[in-house]
Amino acid sequence: MADMSEPVLTMTGIGKQFPGVRALDGVDFRLFPGEVHALMGENGAGKSTLIKVLTGAYSIDSGDITLAGHPVRFGSPLQAQQAGVSPVYQEINLCANLSVAENIFIGRQPRRFGRIDWAAIRRRSRDLLRRLRLDIDVTAALGTYSLAVQQMVAIARAIDIEAKVLILDEPTSSLDATEVQQLFDVMRELKDEGVAILFVTHFLDQVYEIADRITVLRNGRLVGEYPTAEMSHVDLVTAMIGKELSTLEQLEEEQRPELSALESGSPFVETVELGRKGSIAPFDLTIHPGEVVGLAGLLGSGRTEVARLLFGADRADHGRVLLDGEAVALRTPRAAMAHAIAYCSENRRTEGLVEELTVRENIVLALQAVRGWTRPIPRRVQDELVAKYISALQIRPADPDLPVRNLSGGNQQKVLLARWLITEPKLLILDEPTRGIDVGAKAEIQKLVAGLSRDGLAVLFISAELEEVLRLSHKVGVLRDRRLVAQLANTDDLDADRVLQTIAHGSDAASGAAS
Amino acid sequence: MTRFTAAARTAVTHRLFWPAAVLAVLVLGNVAFTPNFLHIEVRNGHLYGSLIDILRLGAPLVVVSLGMTVVIATRGIDLSVGSTIAISGALACLVISDSGDQNSVGGVLVAVGLALALSLVLGLWNGFLVAGIGIQPIIATLILMVGGRGIAQLITDGQIITINSDPYELIGGGYLATFPFSVLVAVVMIALTAFLARRTALGVLIEATGGNAEASRLAGIRARGIMVMVYLFCGLCAGIAGLMISSNVHSADGNNAGLWYELDAILAVVIGGTSLGGGRFSLGGTVLGALIIQALSTTVYTVGIPPETTMLFKAVVVTVVCLIQSPAFRAKVFGRRPRPTPTTPAEPAKIEVPA
Ligand SMILES: Nc1ncnc2c1ncn2[C@@H]1O[C@H](COP(=O)(O)OP(=O)(O)OP(=O)(O)O)[C@@H](O)[C@H]1O
Ligand SMILES: [Mg+2]
């Protein structure tokens, strides 16, 4: 850490009221030059709101902000940027139809002779992304890339702005361990240059790895500011949720059915050479009722592509799918849903929620679509279903008639999950279902998935967090370069290392557990 | 006192408040010029009065705007309603004028049936272009907007078909149980649309499709079916309006019937608070919006604004209405009160009602 003398940013007594919700209540926050400062708290604690209030995305109700000794109040994110505060918001707000390079330089294009210098834009974009070790075609539309790449592009844009203060709101929520390390490297470099970094995450390990100090919020109030070194894991969690956490341990104790027992029955879904050109090489995969199959692989290895083929979101051009032994055509999501397949997309903003509809409408949307427009779900049934999942997933605020866009990121994720759980599927495809969800709720959701699988649900589980995959799955499919290279039974000797080895070598290094 | 302010605040934040207020101001403004503007009387068993006139003359626009609302809610637009109005009226008048007895109820029913059937076909055509082929709505419906005038001309053979049929005249100019028939038709259409939108699941499926098309597809909504349905419905609405308009003037004019109606209908929808960006729609707002536009036309006459400035006057009023409805604008102009929270982060200046 550089000098602790003068904070570059101080926020005092910050208050922000939304209709019916006091999002921030007298919050104080300090940021010193050359430090990484973790802002922690449960879903809906007010982290993103604090950031938006600081950067002028939201107006401020009360309190003062000082930047480098001068009182400031930004009217818009652009003003904040010009003053040296560079934010990456939680929900990526770039333009999917513009190229990667355009997205990085939009609004501040380098000019030559008064005209936009496209060559420079492309060159500098490539350099920037290379700094994050990302080697992609910068002229392709941003929307063609996975969420993780989009996240990296947003970060690249932010670090290129000469900033005194860099703000990263859950930048790692969709990144794999390797990308996280690359991001951390860059963060350390910036820190050494004296940049102050505000970092939000729900991954405690990352906090302990990179953060110098921690500020904890709870229900819009400041709990405290602590040096990371003096705060234990348990204390941190306790500060965040206000009580001690115990559910995580419970999950470990519960007995998972043996894979062999599951596989003796007939599979619910079986793919034979299923594939799609340019997206995923033909693969064979079986999932039995009650089985959780996890997918592991690096960024762009084809995990999401497997999910999309099984749901009919993309059309396969090779191979077949058998459901309960019978060949079926999964040409559209609708067709897959008719066979009780559900797919919870990783990208809740563009592929998941309809932001202006209410929590209730979003939750019942898929169920309603299956029933068709002539048979509306009676209000009473809606109320029951929605109330059940609002409490099961701890959706906050617990108001079914709130527009979904008014919810915090983690709570939006829970709404999306609820949508698919109420359809009572036989195969549930979860692509990063716990993205942006806090520690407590994450454990609840993992428990829920484990419970459902014990009741006979087949689950395909994708997560960038390998520990989570290993904790839940009976079998782990490993992908590399858009190819399913191995399937590892999740026995006692399977650990993250062996999975990473398999990813690196493209085949199972240890004895042949592949099926 | 606090109770009152609280109630007032609820009223002001209600999404129908501003359209209703504007309509009220327009009506009151008219009262200043024509003191008996609010006067309504029963003459020969018919309701008479300026307000009734607004309702009666505004009925076709209300009906067309209902169709336009659901199209816009899917993030589409239908520019062809004016042409459909002309075609529907032309076909009905042609059938009636060709029939031996123009006053036969059966003949008129056949004419009405044919005209509405043709309107449905036209709506289906739009739906096919948009949902089936994937042409952008503004282009897809532009085809029929331009081509439709030609079709109407073909039907009328380039002439103005004048008819003299009492049963047909009922639709746009007649009365039933003291009420103007066209107003009753409009009320039935409003009720029907509201029923389809809010008592079935159609409304929310339309809003989902317009709000986020890809998410809706992945939620299993058959977006194409929905799109076809809304264009079909919009065609039907335009067809009905075509009948009302031609019936009111006892004639069909392929060139001028329903001219610029698409613009009035789009305006009505926008004034009513439905965003051109699709998603949430408000039928009540649309009805108010259509009435505002009709009241405006009436005002132009009662106040005696010179005809050459009519368009300008309308434009000014519409601009003001749109500005007043924008929270960002109100915050700027009406001072320091705590701003309503921008609903979309990072886009604080987003104006909900594009002017
Ligand atoms: N635009 C808005 N309108 C109304 N309420 C909002 C709005 N944005 C946030 N809120 C509410 O403010 C509270 C704080 O939300 P915020 O997004 O800051 O949480 P967060 O700490 O970032 O949570 P997460 O970890 O889930 O991202 C929540 O209760 C949320 O519902
Ligand atoms: Mg957040």
Coordinates of C-alpha atoms in Angstrom, one line a residue, chain A residues 4 57 66 145 197 275 353 415 444 468 476:
Chain A
M4 CA -2.0 6.2 4.1
A57 CA -25.6 7.3 -12.4
T66 CA -14.7 14.6 -1.7
Y145 CA -18.6 -13.2 -27.4
I197 CA -9.3 0.5 -6.7
G275 CA -22.8 -31.1 -32.4
L353 CA -35.1 -11.3 -17.5
V415 CA -35.7 -14.4 -9.9
E444 CA -29.0 -22.2 0.0
E468 CA -18.9 -25.4 -6.7
V476 CA -17.6 -33.8 -14.4

